[in-house]
Amino acid sequence: NKHGRDGLMCQTKDCANVSSVLEEVESGVLDALRIWLAEYKLTAKQRKLAMENRGNSRETEKEVKLLLNSLATLDKQKNKLYDYVEQELYTKEEFLERSKLLAQRTIEVQAELEATQKRLEANRALEEQQNVIIPKIEQVLDVYTTLTDPKEKNDLLKEVVERVTYFKTTGGRWGKNNMELKVLPKLGK
């Protein structure tokens, strides 16, 4: 580079993006990650409070076990119904009425169990995500500026960034510019 600073420019023919100094883009990406992380930590606290209000994973696991026990009890009661009919302790009408009530209660418990299991999965996923993504991005932010090898820097960013969108149509190296960076962090496994 004749000016001594690496640049970033679009390699696509007739691209409307204007080039930028690489350091400015890197700085912008890191700033965007810092801002995202700060916002994520705030919303993570809010989600954690919401989870505490809905019940944490351990409490939700207990709910699942209770609901599974309820289903087992309902199944035993259904089996007893057949025994009572066979022993002629229940009339056909009593059997049908009790059977209908047990079937309805079973449907209700199964629906509650399904909803509770979904809530448990969501709680676990959120806990895991928060326990992984925050320290990982913090580590990238701490280490990135200590690296000098472009490949190492790129590999490090790829650990936490899904995609960066760069847009700039005005301004050069010395003029005012309209550079926009959109950073999409990786949030899954």
PDB file of C-alpha atoms in Angstrom, residues 48-121:
ATOM      1  CA  LYS A  48     -33.017 -13.633  34.077  1.00  0.00           C
ATOM      2  CA  LEU A  49     -35.513 -11.699  36.213  1.00  0.00           C
ATOM      3  CA  ALA A  50     -38.335 -12.884  33.968  1.00  0.00           C
ATOM      4  CA  MET A  51     -37.070 -16.464  34.267  1.00  0.00           C
ATOM      5  CA  GLU A  52     -36.957 -16.137  38.043  1.00  0.00           C
ATOM      6  CA  ASN A  53     -40.551 -14.968  37.965  1.00  0.00           C
ATOM      7  CA  ARG A  54     -41.529 -17.920  35.753  1.00  0.00           C
ATOM      8  CA  GLY A  55     -39.353 -20.313  37.677  1.00  0.00           C
ATOM      9  CA  ASN A  56     -35.799 -21.385  37.051  1.00  0.00           C
ATOM     10  CA  SER A  57     -34.785 -24.660  35.447  1.00  0.00           C
ATOM     11  CA  ARG A  58     -34.643 -26.639  38.708  1.00  0.00           C
ATOM     12  CA  GLU A  59     -38.144 -25.563  39.689  1.00  0.00           C
ATOM     13  CA  THR A  60     -39.407 -26.279  36.186  1.00  0.00           C
ATOM     14  CA  GLU A  61     -37.789 -29.742  36.285  1.00  0.00           C
ATOM     15  CA  LYS A  62     -39.728 -30.408  39.495  1.00  0.00           C
ATOM     16  CA  GLU A  63     -42.931 -29.309  37.752  1.00  0.00           C
ATOM     17  CA  VAL A  64     -42.204 -31.745  34.899  1.00  0.00           C
ATOM     18  CA  LYS A  65     -41.678 -34.604  37.372  1.00  0.00           C
ATOM     19  CA  LEU A  66     -44.934 -33.768  39.179  1.00  0.00           C
ATOM     20  CA  LEU A  67     -46.823 -33.692  35.905  1.00  0.00           C
ATOM     21  CA  LEU A  68     -45.314 -37.026  34.829  1.00  0.00           C
ATOM     22  CA  ASN A  69     -46.365 -38.466  38.188  1.00  0.00           C
ATOM     23  CA  SER A  70     -49.869 -37.071  37.643  1.00  0.00           C
ATOM     24  CA  LEU A  71     -50.036 -38.786  34.255  1.00  0.00           C
ATOM     25  CA  ALA A  72     -48.914 -42.073  35.823  1.00  0.00           C
ATOM     26  CA  THR A  73     -51.581 -41.702  38.530  1.00  0.00           C
ATOM     27  CA  LEU A  74     -54.251 -40.977  35.930  1.00  0.00           C
ATOM     28  CA  ASP A  75     -53.170 -44.073  34.000  1.00  0.00           C
ATOM     29  CA  LYS A  76     -53.454 -46.187  37.179  1.00  0.00           C
ATOM     30  CA  GLN A  77     -56.906 -44.727  37.838  1.00  0.00           C
ATOM     31  CA  LYS A  78     -57.955 -45.611  34.284  1.00  0.00           C
ATOM     32  CA  ASN A  79     -56.787 -49.195  34.814  1.00  0.00           C
ATOM     33  CA  LYS A  80     -58.698 -49.364  38.099  1.00  0.00           C
ATOM     34  CA  LEU A  81     -61.829 -48.270  36.253  1.00  0.00           C
ATOM     35  CA  TYR A  82     -61.660 -51.427  34.156  1.00  0.00           C
ATOM     36  CA  ASP A  83     -61.161 -53.492  37.294  1.00  0.00           C
ATOM     37  CA  TYR A  84     -64.219 -51.875  38.919  1.00  0.00           C
ATOM     38  CA  VAL A  85     -66.364 -52.633  35.880  1.00  0.00           C
ATOM     39  CA  GLU A  86     -65.131 -56.229  35.798  1.00  0.00           C
ATOM     40  CA  GLN A  87     -65.909 -56.564  39.515  1.00  0.00           C
ATOM     41  CA  GLU A  88     -69.295 -54.945  38.818  1.00  0.00           C
ATOM     42  CA  LEU A  89     -68.593 -52.129  41.288  1.00  0.00           C
ATOM     43  CA  TYR A  90     -69.332 -49.562  38.545  1.00  0.00           C
ATOM     44  CA  THR A  91     -72.231 -49.542  36.164  1.00  0.00           C
ATOM     45  CA  LYS A  92     -71.609 -48.947  32.482  1.00  0.00           C
ATOM     46  CA  GLU A  93     -72.799 -45.325  32.894  1.00  0.00           C
ATOM     47  CA  GLU A  94     -70.525 -44.715  35.893  1.00  0.00           C
ATOM     48  CA  PHE A  95     -67.627 -46.223  33.951  1.00  0.00           C
ATOM     49  CA  LEU A  96     -68.278 -43.989  30.918  1.00  0.00           C
ATOM     50  CA  GLU A  97     -68.615 -40.882  33.078  1.00  0.00           C
ATOM     51  CA  ARG A  98     -65.433 -41.588  35.066  1.00  0.00           C
ATOM     52  CA  SER A  99     -63.592 -42.612  31.896  1.00  0.00           C
ATOM     53  CA  LYS A 100     -64.575 -39.350  30.194  1.00  0.00           C
ATOM     54  CA  LEU A 101     -63.404 -37.312  33.210  1.00  0.00           C
ATOM     55  CA  LEU A 102     -60.075 -39.158  33.348  1.00  0.00           C
ATOM     56  CA  ALA A 103     -59.536 -38.714  29.599  1.00  0.00           C
ATOM     57  CA  GLN A 104     -60.213 -34.979  29.874  1.00  0.00           C
ATOM     58  CA  ARG A 105     -57.892 -34.632  32.871  1.00  0.00           C
ATOM     59  CA  THR A 106     -55.199 -36.610  31.007  1.00  0.00           C
ATOM     60  CA  ILE A 107     -55.454 -34.242  28.032  1.00  0.00           C
ATOM     61  CA  GLU A 108     -55.150 -31.226  30.358  1.00  0.00           C
ATOM     62  CA  VAL A 109     -52.106 -32.647  32.163  1.00  0.00           C
ATOM     63  CA  GLN A 110     -50.436 -33.627  28.880  1.00  0.00           C
ATOM     64  CA  ALA A 111     -50.931 -30.079  27.525  1.00  0.00           C
ATOM     65  CA  GLU A 112     -49.540 -28.604  30.747  1.00  0.00           C
ATOM     66  CA  LEU A 113     -46.609 -31.033  30.597  1.00  0.00           C
ATOM     67  CA  GLU A 114     -45.834 -30.077  27.001  1.00  0.00           C
ATOM     68  CA  ALA A 115     -45.914 -26.350  27.832  1.00  0.00           C
ATOM     69  CA  THR A 116     -43.742 -26.884  30.909  1.00  0.00           C
ATOM     70  CA  GLN A 117     -41.209 -28.943  28.944  1.00  0.00           C
ATOM     71  CA  LYS A 118     -40.999 -26.205  26.302  1.00  0.00           C
ATOM     72  CA  ARG A 119     -40.450 -23.623  29.053  1.00  0.00           C
ATOM     73  CA  LEU A 120     -37.737 -25.844  30.561  1.00  0.00           C
ATOM     74  CA  GLU A 121     -35.988 -26.185  27.188  1.00  0.00           C
TER      75      GLU A 121
END
